[in-house]
CSV table of C-alpha atoms in Angstrom, one decimal:
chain,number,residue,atom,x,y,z
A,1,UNK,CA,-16.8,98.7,87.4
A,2,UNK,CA,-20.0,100.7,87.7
A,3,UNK,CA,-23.0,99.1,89.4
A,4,UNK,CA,-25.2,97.1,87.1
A,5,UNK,CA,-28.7,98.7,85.6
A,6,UNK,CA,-32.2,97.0,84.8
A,7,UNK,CA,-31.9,97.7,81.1
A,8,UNK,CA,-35.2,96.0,79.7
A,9,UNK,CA,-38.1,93.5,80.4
A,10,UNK,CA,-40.9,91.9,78.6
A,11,UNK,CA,-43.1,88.6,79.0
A,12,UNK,CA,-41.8,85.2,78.9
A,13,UNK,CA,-44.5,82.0,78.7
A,14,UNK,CA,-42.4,79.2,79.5
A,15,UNK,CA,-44.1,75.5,80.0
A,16,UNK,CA,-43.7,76.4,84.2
A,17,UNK,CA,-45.9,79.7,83.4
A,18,UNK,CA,-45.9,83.0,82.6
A,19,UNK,CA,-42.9,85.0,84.3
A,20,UNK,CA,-41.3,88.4,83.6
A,21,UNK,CA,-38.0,88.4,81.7
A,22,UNK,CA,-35.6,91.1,83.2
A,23,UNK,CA,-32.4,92.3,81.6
A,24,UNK,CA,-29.6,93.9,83.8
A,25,UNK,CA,-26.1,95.4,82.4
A,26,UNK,CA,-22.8,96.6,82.9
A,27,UNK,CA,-23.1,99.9,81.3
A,28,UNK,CA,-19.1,100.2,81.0
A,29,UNK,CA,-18.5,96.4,80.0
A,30,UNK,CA,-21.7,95.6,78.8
A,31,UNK,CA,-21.7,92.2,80.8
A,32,UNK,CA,-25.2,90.9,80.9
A,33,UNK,CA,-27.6,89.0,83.6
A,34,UNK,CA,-30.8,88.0,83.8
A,35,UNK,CA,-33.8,87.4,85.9
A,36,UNK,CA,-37.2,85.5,85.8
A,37,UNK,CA,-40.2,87.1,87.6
A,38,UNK,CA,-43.2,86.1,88.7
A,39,UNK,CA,-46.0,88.3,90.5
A,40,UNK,CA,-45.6,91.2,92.1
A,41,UNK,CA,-42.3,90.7,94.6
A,42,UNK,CA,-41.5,94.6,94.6
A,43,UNK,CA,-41.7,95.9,98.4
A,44,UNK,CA,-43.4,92.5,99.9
A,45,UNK,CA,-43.6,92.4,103.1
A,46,UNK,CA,-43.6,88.6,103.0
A,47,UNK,CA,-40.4,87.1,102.1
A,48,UNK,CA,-39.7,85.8,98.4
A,49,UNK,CA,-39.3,82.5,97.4
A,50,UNK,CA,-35.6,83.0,95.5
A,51,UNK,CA,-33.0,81.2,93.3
A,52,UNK,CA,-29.5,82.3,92.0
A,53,UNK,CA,-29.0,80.0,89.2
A,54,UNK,CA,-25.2,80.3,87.7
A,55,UNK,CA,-25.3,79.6,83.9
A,56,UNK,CA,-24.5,76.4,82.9
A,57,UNK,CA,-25.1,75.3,79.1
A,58,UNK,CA,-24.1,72.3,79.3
A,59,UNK,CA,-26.7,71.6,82.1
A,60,UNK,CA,-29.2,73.6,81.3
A,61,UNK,CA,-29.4,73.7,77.6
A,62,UNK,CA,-27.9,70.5,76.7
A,63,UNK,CA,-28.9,68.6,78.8
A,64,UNK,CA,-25.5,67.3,80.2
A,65,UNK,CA,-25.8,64.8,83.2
A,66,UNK,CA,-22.6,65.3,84.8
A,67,UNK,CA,-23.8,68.1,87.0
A,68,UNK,CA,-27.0,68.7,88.7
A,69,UNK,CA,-27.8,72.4,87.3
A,70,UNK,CA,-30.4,71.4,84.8
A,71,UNK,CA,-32.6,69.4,86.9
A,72,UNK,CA,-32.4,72.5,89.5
A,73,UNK,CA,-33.3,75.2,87.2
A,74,UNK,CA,-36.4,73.4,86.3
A,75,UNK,CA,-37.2,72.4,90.0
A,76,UNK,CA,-36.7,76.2,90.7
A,77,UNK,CA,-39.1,77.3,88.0
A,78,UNK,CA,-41.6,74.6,88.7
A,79,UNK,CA,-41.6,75.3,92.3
A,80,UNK,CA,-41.7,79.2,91.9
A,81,UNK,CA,-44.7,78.8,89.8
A,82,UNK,CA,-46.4,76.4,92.2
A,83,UNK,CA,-46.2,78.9,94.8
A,84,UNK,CA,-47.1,82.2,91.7
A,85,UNK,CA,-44.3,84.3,92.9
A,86,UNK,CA,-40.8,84.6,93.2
A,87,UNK,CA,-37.3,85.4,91.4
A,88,UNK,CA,-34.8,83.0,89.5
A,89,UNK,CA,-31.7,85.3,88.6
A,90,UNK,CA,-29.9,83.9,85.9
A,91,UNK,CA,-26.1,84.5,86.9
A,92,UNK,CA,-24.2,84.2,84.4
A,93,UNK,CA,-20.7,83.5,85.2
A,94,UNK,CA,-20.5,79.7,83.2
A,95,UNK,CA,-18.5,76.8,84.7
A,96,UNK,CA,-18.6,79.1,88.0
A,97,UNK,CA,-17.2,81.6,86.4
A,98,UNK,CA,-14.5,80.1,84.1
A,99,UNK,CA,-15.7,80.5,81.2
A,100,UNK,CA,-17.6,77.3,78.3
A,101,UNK,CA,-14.1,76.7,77.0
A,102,UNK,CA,-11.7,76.6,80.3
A,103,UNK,CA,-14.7,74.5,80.9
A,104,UNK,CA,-14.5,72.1,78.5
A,105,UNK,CA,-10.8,72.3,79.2
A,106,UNK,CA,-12.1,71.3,82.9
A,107,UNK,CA,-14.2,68.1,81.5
A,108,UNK,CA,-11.1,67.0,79.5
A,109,UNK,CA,-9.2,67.2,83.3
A,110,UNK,CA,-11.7,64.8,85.0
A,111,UNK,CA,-12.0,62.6,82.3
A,112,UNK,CA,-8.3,61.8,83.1
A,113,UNK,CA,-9.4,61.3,86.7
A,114,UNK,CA,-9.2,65.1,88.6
A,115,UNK,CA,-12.6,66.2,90.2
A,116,UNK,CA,-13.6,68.9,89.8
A,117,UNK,CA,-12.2,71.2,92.2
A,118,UNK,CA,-8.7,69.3,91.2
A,119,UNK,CA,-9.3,70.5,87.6
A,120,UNK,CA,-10.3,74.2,87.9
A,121,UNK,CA,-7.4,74.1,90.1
A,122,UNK,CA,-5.0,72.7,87.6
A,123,UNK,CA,-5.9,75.6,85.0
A,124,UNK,CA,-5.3,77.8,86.7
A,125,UNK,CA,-8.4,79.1,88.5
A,126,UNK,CA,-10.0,79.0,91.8
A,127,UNK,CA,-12.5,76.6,93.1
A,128,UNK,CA,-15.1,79.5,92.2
A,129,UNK,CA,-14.3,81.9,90.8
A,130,UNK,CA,-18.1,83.5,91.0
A,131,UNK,CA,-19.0,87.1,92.3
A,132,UNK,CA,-22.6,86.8,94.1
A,133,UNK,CA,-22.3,90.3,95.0
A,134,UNK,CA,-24.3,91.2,91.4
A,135,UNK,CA,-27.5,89.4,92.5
A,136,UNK,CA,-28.0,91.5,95.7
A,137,UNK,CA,-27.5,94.2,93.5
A,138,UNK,CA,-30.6,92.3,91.1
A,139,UNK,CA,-32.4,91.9,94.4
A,140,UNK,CA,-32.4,95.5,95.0
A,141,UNK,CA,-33.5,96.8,91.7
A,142,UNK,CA,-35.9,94.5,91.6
A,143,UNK,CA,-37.3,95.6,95.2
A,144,UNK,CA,-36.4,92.6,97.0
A,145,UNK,CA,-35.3,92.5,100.3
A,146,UNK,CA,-36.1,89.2,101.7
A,147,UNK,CA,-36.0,85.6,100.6
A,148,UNK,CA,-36.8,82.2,100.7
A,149,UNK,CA,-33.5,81.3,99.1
A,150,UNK,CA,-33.9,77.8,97.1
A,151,UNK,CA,-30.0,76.4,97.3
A,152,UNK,CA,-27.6,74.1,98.7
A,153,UNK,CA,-24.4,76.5,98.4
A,154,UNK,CA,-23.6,78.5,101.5
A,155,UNK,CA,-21.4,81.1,99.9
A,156,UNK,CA,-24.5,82.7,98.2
A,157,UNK,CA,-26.4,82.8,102.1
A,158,UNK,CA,-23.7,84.7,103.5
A,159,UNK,CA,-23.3,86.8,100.3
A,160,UNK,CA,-26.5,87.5,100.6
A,161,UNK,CA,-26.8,88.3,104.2
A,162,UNK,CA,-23.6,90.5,103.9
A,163,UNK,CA,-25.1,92.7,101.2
A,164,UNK,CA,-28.0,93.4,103.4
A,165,UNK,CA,-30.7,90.6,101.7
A,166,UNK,CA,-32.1,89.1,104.2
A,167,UNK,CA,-31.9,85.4,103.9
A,168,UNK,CA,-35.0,84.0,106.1
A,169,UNK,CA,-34.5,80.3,104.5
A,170,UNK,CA,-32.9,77.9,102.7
A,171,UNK,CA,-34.9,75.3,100.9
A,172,UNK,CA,-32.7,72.2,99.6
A,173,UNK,CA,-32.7,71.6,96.1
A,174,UNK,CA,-31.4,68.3,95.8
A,175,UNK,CA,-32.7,67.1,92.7
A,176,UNK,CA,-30.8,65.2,89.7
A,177,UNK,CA,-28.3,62.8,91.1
A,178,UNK,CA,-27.5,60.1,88.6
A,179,UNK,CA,-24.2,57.8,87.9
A,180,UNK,CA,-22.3,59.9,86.1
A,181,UNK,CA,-22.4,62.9,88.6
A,182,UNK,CA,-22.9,61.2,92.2
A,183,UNK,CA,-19.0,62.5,92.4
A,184,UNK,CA,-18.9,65.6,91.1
A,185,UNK,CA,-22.3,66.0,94.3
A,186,UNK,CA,-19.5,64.6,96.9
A,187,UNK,CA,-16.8,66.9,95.5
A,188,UNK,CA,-19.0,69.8,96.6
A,189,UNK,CA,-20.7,68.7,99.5
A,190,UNK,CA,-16.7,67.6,100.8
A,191,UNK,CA,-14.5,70.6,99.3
A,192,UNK,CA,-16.9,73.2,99.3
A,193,UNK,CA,-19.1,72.6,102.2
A,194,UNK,CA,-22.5,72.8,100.0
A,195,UNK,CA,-25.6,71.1,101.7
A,196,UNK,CA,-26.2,68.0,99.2
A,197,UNK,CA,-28.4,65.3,100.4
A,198,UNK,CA,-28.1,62.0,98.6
A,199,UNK,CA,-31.5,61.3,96.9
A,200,UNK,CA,-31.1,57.6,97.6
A,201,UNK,CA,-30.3,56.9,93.9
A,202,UNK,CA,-29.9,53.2,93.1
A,203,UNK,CA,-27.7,52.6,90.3
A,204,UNK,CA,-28.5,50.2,87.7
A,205,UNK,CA,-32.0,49.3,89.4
A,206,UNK,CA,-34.6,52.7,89.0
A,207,UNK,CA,-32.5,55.2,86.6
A,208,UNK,CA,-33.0,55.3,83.3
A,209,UNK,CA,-29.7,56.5,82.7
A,210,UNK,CA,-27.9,53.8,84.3
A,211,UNK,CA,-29.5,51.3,81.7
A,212,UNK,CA,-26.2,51.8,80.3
A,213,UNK,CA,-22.7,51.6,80.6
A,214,UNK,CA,-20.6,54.2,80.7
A,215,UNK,CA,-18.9,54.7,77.2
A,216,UNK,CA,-15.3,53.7,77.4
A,217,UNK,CA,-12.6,56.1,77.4
């Protein structure tokens, strides 16, 4: 595969501010990423405060509250524009890297009781089937060389590290815990050594989406 390109850019006003939209490509398969700007990170000598965010449309776009990805793509904007620089790359590999349908076919899985490592497992797939190596490449052309990496997944430190970005530290995003994924958080933390911090949810009592019960099967 040949190495990806910057391809286009423009503006993007978005309700966290105004941030550069950056397009990358595959010239050969035409496979497509993203990236959110803000200021002038080309060349700083200060390191850049940095999020890879995997696509996720159920989370991000819909809403979904079985995973966390949602609430930490807006707390990665917000906190990017609070600061008025930095870099969300929009990695997009869905249902780490399965695919909107195998993931669907995953939520089917858990529904009948698999987690889901368990379920990505069953289909056929690895745990993650990601390839982080792509946003070094995004850090490069975008001039980045070191970052304030906004995560909780050590595979993309050392991903990151390896490549030759240099990772000067991780800021915990734990945001978004609610009933219906506290698992799916202890799946990851347990199976795929990812730094989550309970947020000291209390079911039933100060979440407004445990005013309900969970429909029936």
């Amino acid at each position: 595969m040949s190495t990806i390109q910057l391809v286009t850019e423009a503006n993007l006003p978005t309700e966290f501010g105004l941030f550069r939209i950056v397009g990358f490509e595959f010239p050969d398969t035409k496979k497509e990423h993203i990236a959110l700007v803000m200021g002038d990170v080309a060349q700083s000598e200060e390191p850049i405060l940095a999020r890879i965010h995997s696509e996720c449309l159920t989370g991000d776009a819909l809403h979904s509250l079985k995973c966390d990805c949602g609430f930490q793509l807006a707390a990665a904007l917000k906190q990017i524009s609070e600061v008025g620089k930095g870099v969300l790359i929009y990695h997009r590999e869905e249902g780490r890297g399965i695919g909107i349908i195998n993931k669907i076919r995953a939520y089917s899985l858990q529904d009948q009781g698999m987690d889901t490592i368990e379920a990505n497992l069953a289909l056929g797939f690895a745990a993650d089937e990601r390839n982080f190596n792509v946003c070094a490449d995004i850090f490069n052309l975008l001039g980045v060389k070191k970052v304030r990496l906004l995560t909780n997944n050590p595979q993309k430190i050392e991903t990151m590290k390896q490549a030759g970005i240099n990772v000067v530290e991780r800021i915990p995003l734990n945001v978004g815990e609610n009933r219906y994924n506290t698992e799916y958080l202890d799946t990851k933390a347990k199976k795929m050594g990812h730094f989550i911090i309970h947020n000291g949810h209390k079911h039933l009592m100060d979440c407004p989406y445990c005013q309900e019960e969970v429909p029936k099967k």
